[in-house]
Structures are given as structure tokens and as C-alpha cells.
Amino acid sequence: MFTMNSTPNAATALPFIGRVLMATIFLFSALGKIVAPDANLAYIASMGLPAPVLGLVAAVMLELVGSVLLGLGYRTRLVAALLAAYAVATALIFHHALADQNQLFHFLKNLAMAGGLLQVVAFGAGAFSLDNRRAPVATAAV
């Protein structure tokens, strides 16, 4: 049976693996928006949101920068909080037609992502992160 105490190396790596897995969906989402901007602009406009171009640019920037920073573990709690808020906002704005099973799935997926990101907010980036890098230890001259 796996316990955190029995496998310290695996336990140390788990936050890193989790961050990378969560970051992946935001990275692929940003790349999809870059590859098909017209389809994404039409979808944003169909929801009645003002300034679809600005919304698309903001979404791409948040997803690209956020995914890289989350994966690297830099300013992780802040980045995870922003991505969690974004995931909930996009669930409410774009996936609110809960009678449609596909939309319900996407709504719940976004909420689950926000939940995982809130775990990162609560517990930090973990050992393998830029946030947790250690300053070099000074040695005394003898």
C-alpha cells in the first residue's frame, strides 16, 4: 500500500507531477485558441460577451503564461488562484447549459480543475519548484 511516509521520493515528486498535469490542459487550450482564432472569436461573441478579441487575447495570455508558471512552480499559489478563478468563470460563462450532457461534462471538468488548483493554493508548489529553490549554503572559510 502506498503511503506518503513509505515512499518519500515519490511523495516529493507528486506535487510536481500534479502541477504539470494541470498545466497541460491550459497549455493545449491556449494553443487551440491560437490555431483557430476565428472559431473561438465566434464562440465568445455567441455568448454575448463584449470585446471578443480582447477576451481571446486575455485568455490566451493567461493560459499560456499560467501553464508555464504553474509547471515550473513559480509564484505558484498566485498563478493557481488565478487559473482556478478562470476555470470557474469559464464554466459559468461558456458551459452553463447543464441540460446538454457535453456542456455538463465541461462544467464539471472546470470545477474539478479549480478544485485541484485550490489544493495547490492551499499546500504550495512542492519540492520540485522554482518557489521552493534553496539559496546556496554559505560555507565558512577556515
PDB file of C-alpha atoms in Angstrom:
ATOM      1  CA  MET A   1       0.000   0.000   0.000  1.00  0.00           C
ATOM      2  CA  PHE A   2       1.278   3.462  -0.906  1.00  0.00           C
ATOM      3  CA  THR A   3       1.688   5.907   1.934  1.00  0.00           C
ATOM      4  CA  MET A   4       3.439   9.216   1.904  1.00  0.00           C
ATOM      5  CA  ASN A   5       5.785   8.068   4.685  1.00  0.00           C
ATOM      6  CA  SER A   6       6.818   4.850   2.964  1.00  0.00           C
ATOM      7  CA  THR A   7       7.964   6.453  -0.299  1.00  0.00           C
ATOM      8  CA  PRO A   8       9.406   9.905   0.337  1.00  0.00           C
ATOM      9  CA  ASN A   9      10.851  10.263  -3.170  1.00  0.00           C
ATOM     10  CA  ALA A  10       7.510   9.563  -4.857  1.00  0.00           C
ATOM     11  CA  ALA A  11       5.702  11.816  -2.400  1.00  0.00           C
ATOM     12  CA  THR A  12       8.167  14.599  -3.131  1.00  0.00           C
ATOM     13  CA  ALA A  13       7.578  14.273  -6.874  1.00  0.00           C
ATOM     14  CA  LEU A  14       3.767  14.108  -6.715  1.00  0.00           C
ATOM     15  CA  PRO A  15       3.137  17.880  -6.437  1.00  0.00           C
ATOM     16  CA  PHE A  16       5.376  18.449  -9.485  1.00  0.00           C
ATOM     17  CA  ILE A  17       3.576  15.763 -11.486  1.00  0.00           C
ATOM     18  CA  GLY A  18       0.210  17.185 -10.450  1.00  0.00           C
ATOM     19  CA  ARG A  19       1.207  20.725 -11.443  1.00  0.00           C
ATOM     20  CA  VAL A  20       2.429  19.572 -14.853  1.00  0.00           C
ATOM     21  CA  LEU A  21      -0.761  17.591 -15.482  1.00  0.00           C
ATOM     22  CA  MET A  22      -2.940  20.571 -14.536  1.00  0.00           C
ATOM     23  CA  ALA A  23      -0.809  22.943 -16.602  1.00  0.00           C
ATOM     24  CA  THR A  24      -1.134  20.729 -19.687  1.00  0.00           C
ATOM     25  CA  ILE A  25      -4.840  21.413 -20.209  1.00  0.00           C
ATOM     26  CA  PHE A  26      -4.288  25.181 -20.084  1.00  0.00           C
ATOM     27  CA  LEU A  27      -1.347  24.963 -22.499  1.00  0.00           C
ATOM     28  CA  PHE A  28      -3.319  22.904 -25.024  1.00  0.00           C
ATOM     29  CA  SER A  29      -6.321  25.199 -24.640  1.00  0.00           C
ATOM     30  CA  ALA A  30      -4.156  28.242 -25.424  1.00  0.00           C
ATOM     31  CA  LEU A  31      -2.617  26.521 -28.447  1.00  0.00           C
ATOM     32  CA  GLY A  32      -6.090  25.613 -29.706  1.00  0.00           C
ATOM     33  CA  LYS A  33      -7.156  29.242 -29.449  1.00  0.00           C
ATOM     34  CA  ILE A  34      -4.048  30.358 -31.340  1.00  0.00           C
ATOM     35  CA  VAL A  35      -4.581  27.800 -34.127  1.00  0.00           C
ATOM     36  CA  ALA A  36      -8.301  28.557 -34.584  1.00  0.00           C
ATOM     37  CA  PRO A  37      -8.876  32.151 -33.508  1.00  0.00           C
ATOM     38  CA  ASP A  38     -11.930  32.704 -35.752  1.00  0.00           C
ATOM     39  CA  ALA A  39     -13.860  29.796 -34.265  1.00  0.00           C
ATOM     40  CA  ASN A  40     -13.007  30.944 -30.753  1.00  0.00           C
ATOM     41  CA  LEU A  41     -13.948  34.553 -31.507  1.00  0.00           C
ATOM     42  CA  ALA A  42     -17.302  33.386 -32.874  1.00  0.00           C
ATOM     43  CA  TYR A  43     -17.922  31.293 -29.742  1.00  0.00           C
ATOM     44  CA  ILE A  44     -17.049  34.206 -27.442  1.00  0.00           C
ATOM     45  CA  ALA A  45     -19.306  36.535 -29.443  1.00  0.00           C
ATOM     46  CA  SER A  46     -22.144  33.985 -29.413  1.00  0.00           C
ATOM     47  CA  MET A  47     -22.153  34.184 -25.613  1.00  0.00           C
ATOM     48  CA  GLY A  48     -22.841  37.916 -25.870  1.00  0.00           C
ATOM     49  CA  LEU A  49     -19.567  38.970 -24.308  1.00  0.00           C
ATOM     50  CA  PRO A  50     -18.218  42.406 -25.218  1.00  0.00           C
ATOM     51  CA  ALA A  51     -14.848  42.770 -26.972  1.00  0.00           C
ATOM     52  CA  PRO A  52     -14.312  39.183 -28.146  1.00  0.00           C
ATOM     53  CA  VAL A  53     -10.827  39.952 -29.489  1.00  0.00           C
ATOM     54  CA  LEU A  54      -9.704  41.353 -26.150  1.00  0.00           C
ATOM     55  CA  GLY A  55     -11.232  38.356 -24.377  1.00  0.00           C
ATOM     56  CA  LEU A  56      -9.455  35.920 -26.671  1.00  0.00           C
ATOM     57  CA  VAL A  57      -6.092  37.646 -26.254  1.00  0.00           C
ATOM     58  CA  ALA A  58      -6.517  37.757 -22.468  1.00  0.00           C
ATOM     59  CA  ALA A  59      -7.496  34.075 -22.358  1.00  0.00           C
ATOM     60  CA  VAL A  60      -4.528  33.025 -24.490  1.00  0.00           C
ATOM     61  CA  MET A  61      -2.117  35.062 -22.375  1.00  0.00           C
ATOM     62  CA  LEU A  62      -3.482  33.719 -19.077  1.00  0.00           C
ATOM     63  CA  GLU A  63      -3.486  30.133 -20.320  1.00  0.00           C
ATOM     64  CA  LEU A  64      -0.006  30.304 -21.882  1.00  0.00           C
ATOM     65  CA  VAL A  65       1.758  32.198 -19.130  1.00  0.00           C
ATOM     66  CA  GLY A  66      -0.223  30.478 -16.383  1.00  0.00           C
ATOM     67  CA  SER A  67       0.517  26.985 -17.684  1.00  0.00           C
ATOM     68  CA  VAL A  68       4.246  27.642 -17.938  1.00  0.00           C
ATOM     69  CA  LEU A  69       4.475  29.272 -14.500  1.00  0.00           C
ATOM     70  CA  LEU A  70       2.363  26.533 -12.909  1.00  0.00           C
ATOM     71  CA  GLY A  71       4.506  23.814 -14.473  1.00  0.00           C
ATOM     72  CA  LEU A  72       7.721  25.485 -13.339  1.00  0.00           C
ATOM     73  CA  GLY A  73       6.298  26.197  -9.913  1.00  0.00           C
ATOM     74  CA  TYR A  74       6.935  29.943  -9.977  1.00  0.00           C
ATOM     75  CA  ARG A  75       4.589  32.208  -7.965  1.00  0.00           C
ATOM     76  CA  THR A  76       2.571  29.023  -7.833  1.00  0.00           C
ATOM     77  CA  ARG A  77      -0.093  29.935  -5.285  1.00  0.00           C
ATOM     78  CA  LEU A  78      -0.971  33.160  -7.092  1.00  0.00           C
ATOM     79  CA  VAL A  79      -0.967  31.508 -10.520  1.00  0.00           C
ATOM     80  CA  ALA A  80      -3.072  28.592  -9.259  1.00  0.00           C
ATOM     81  CA  ALA A  81      -5.576  31.018  -7.703  1.00  0.00           C
ATOM     82  CA  LEU A  82      -5.882  32.958 -10.974  1.00  0.00           C
ATOM     83  CA  LEU A  83      -6.300  29.780 -13.024  1.00  0.00           C
ATOM     84  CA  ALA A  84      -8.881  28.439 -10.535  1.00  0.00           C
ATOM     85  CA  ALA A  85     -10.906  31.638 -10.807  1.00  0.00           C
ATOM     86  CA  TYR A  86     -10.589  31.484 -14.607  1.00  0.00           C
ATOM     87  CA  ALA A  87     -11.754  27.848 -14.655  1.00  0.00           C
ATOM     88  CA  VAL A  88     -14.852  28.689 -12.591  1.00  0.00           C
ATOM     89  CA  ALA A  89     -15.596  31.804 -14.657  1.00  0.00           C
ATOM     90  CA  THR A  90     -15.328  29.919 -17.946  1.00  0.00           C
ATOM     91  CA  ALA A  91     -17.529  27.131 -16.554  1.00  0.00           C
ATOM     92  CA  LEU A  92     -20.228  29.635 -15.629  1.00  0.00           C
ATOM     93  CA  ILE A  93     -19.989  31.659 -18.847  1.00  0.00           C
ATOM     94  CA  PHE A  94     -19.383  29.016 -21.512  1.00  0.00           C
ATOM     95  CA  HIS A  95     -20.682  25.748 -20.047  1.00  0.00           C
ATOM     96  CA  HIS A  96     -23.881  26.741 -18.243  1.00  0.00           C
ATOM     97  CA  ALA A  97     -26.274  24.778 -20.475  1.00  0.00           C
ATOM     98  CA  LEU A  98     -26.320  21.895 -17.998  1.00  0.00           C
ATOM     99  CA  ALA A  99     -29.163  20.037 -19.745  1.00  0.00           C
ATOM    100  CA  ASP A 100     -26.652  19.297 -22.542  1.00  0.00           C
ATOM    101  CA  GLN A 101     -24.549  16.349 -21.332  1.00  0.00           C
ATOM    102  CA  ASN A 102     -21.442  17.629 -23.131  1.00  0.00           C
ATOM    103  CA  GLN A 103     -21.766  21.063 -21.513  1.00  0.00           C
ATOM    104  CA  LEU A 104     -22.392  19.457 -18.117  1.00  0.00           C
ATOM    105  CA  PHE A 105     -19.209  17.416 -18.532  1.00  0.00           C
ATOM    106  CA  HIS A 106     -17.184  20.547 -19.381  1.00  0.00           C
ATOM    107  CA  PHE A 107     -18.772  22.453 -16.498  1.00  0.00           C
ATOM    108  CA  LEU A 108     -17.809  19.707 -14.035  1.00  0.00           C
ATOM    109  CA  LYS A 109     -14.331  19.366 -15.581  1.00  0.00           C
ATOM    110  CA  ASN A 110     -13.722  23.063 -14.995  1.00  0.00           C
ATOM    111  CA  LEU A 111     -14.910  22.786 -11.399  1.00  0.00           C
ATOM    112  CA  ALA A 112     -12.623  19.779 -10.846  1.00  0.00           C
ATOM    113  CA  MET A 113      -9.670  21.722 -12.288  1.00  0.00           C
ATOM    114  CA  ALA A 114     -10.465  24.612  -9.958  1.00  0.00           C
ATOM    115  CA  GLY A 115     -10.549  22.178  -7.037  1.00  0.00           C
ATOM    116  CA  GLY A 116      -7.130  20.783  -7.893  1.00  0.00           C
ATOM    117  CA  LEU A 117      -5.740  24.286  -8.326  1.00  0.00           C
ATOM    118  CA  LEU A 118      -7.125  25.295  -4.929  1.00  0.00           C
ATOM    119  CA  GLN A 119      -5.175  22.377  -3.443  1.00  0.00           C
ATOM    120  CA  VAL A 120      -2.054  23.974  -4.913  1.00  0.00           C
ATOM    121  CA  VAL A 121      -3.083  27.327  -3.413  1.00  0.00           C
ATOM    122  CA  ALA A 122      -3.522  25.671  -0.011  1.00  0.00           C
ATOM    123  CA  PHE A 123      -0.421  23.471   0.035  1.00  0.00           C
ATOM    124  CA  GLY A 124       2.041  25.208  -2.278  1.00  0.00           C
ATOM    125  CA  ALA A 125       4.172  24.083  -5.175  1.00  0.00           C
ATOM    126  CA  GLY A 126       6.097  21.279  -3.509  1.00  0.00           C
ATOM    127  CA  ALA A 127       9.762  20.421  -3.520  1.00  0.00           C
ATOM    128  CA  PHE A 128      10.394  20.462  -7.277  1.00  0.00           C
ATOM    129  CA  SER A 129       9.511  24.080  -7.997  1.00  0.00           C
ATOM    130  CA  LEU A 130      11.131  27.442  -8.505  1.00  0.00           C
ATOM    131  CA  ASP A 131       9.202  28.664  -5.464  1.00  0.00           C
ATOM    132  CA  ASN A 132      10.972  26.088  -3.332  1.00  0.00           C
ATOM    133  CA  ARG A 133      14.504  26.578  -4.643  1.00  0.00           C
ATOM    134  CA  ARG A 134      17.014  26.913  -1.900  1.00  0.00           C
ATOM    135  CA  ALA A 135      19.567  29.662  -1.549  1.00  0.00           C
ATOM    136  CA  PRO A 136      23.142  28.352  -1.764  1.00  0.00           C
ATOM    137  CA  VAL A 137      24.531  27.440   1.616  1.00  0.00           C
ATOM    138  CA  ALA A 138      27.458  29.653   2.546  1.00  0.00           C
ATOM    139  CA  THR A 139      30.489  27.794   3.795  1.00  0.00           C
ATOM    140  CA  ALA A 140      32.734  29.325   6.401  1.00  0.00           C
ATOM    141  CA  ALA A 141      36.338  29.821   5.417  1.00  0.00           C
ATOM    142  CA  VAL A 142      38.707  28.016   7.753  1.00  0.00           C
TER     143      VAL A 142
END
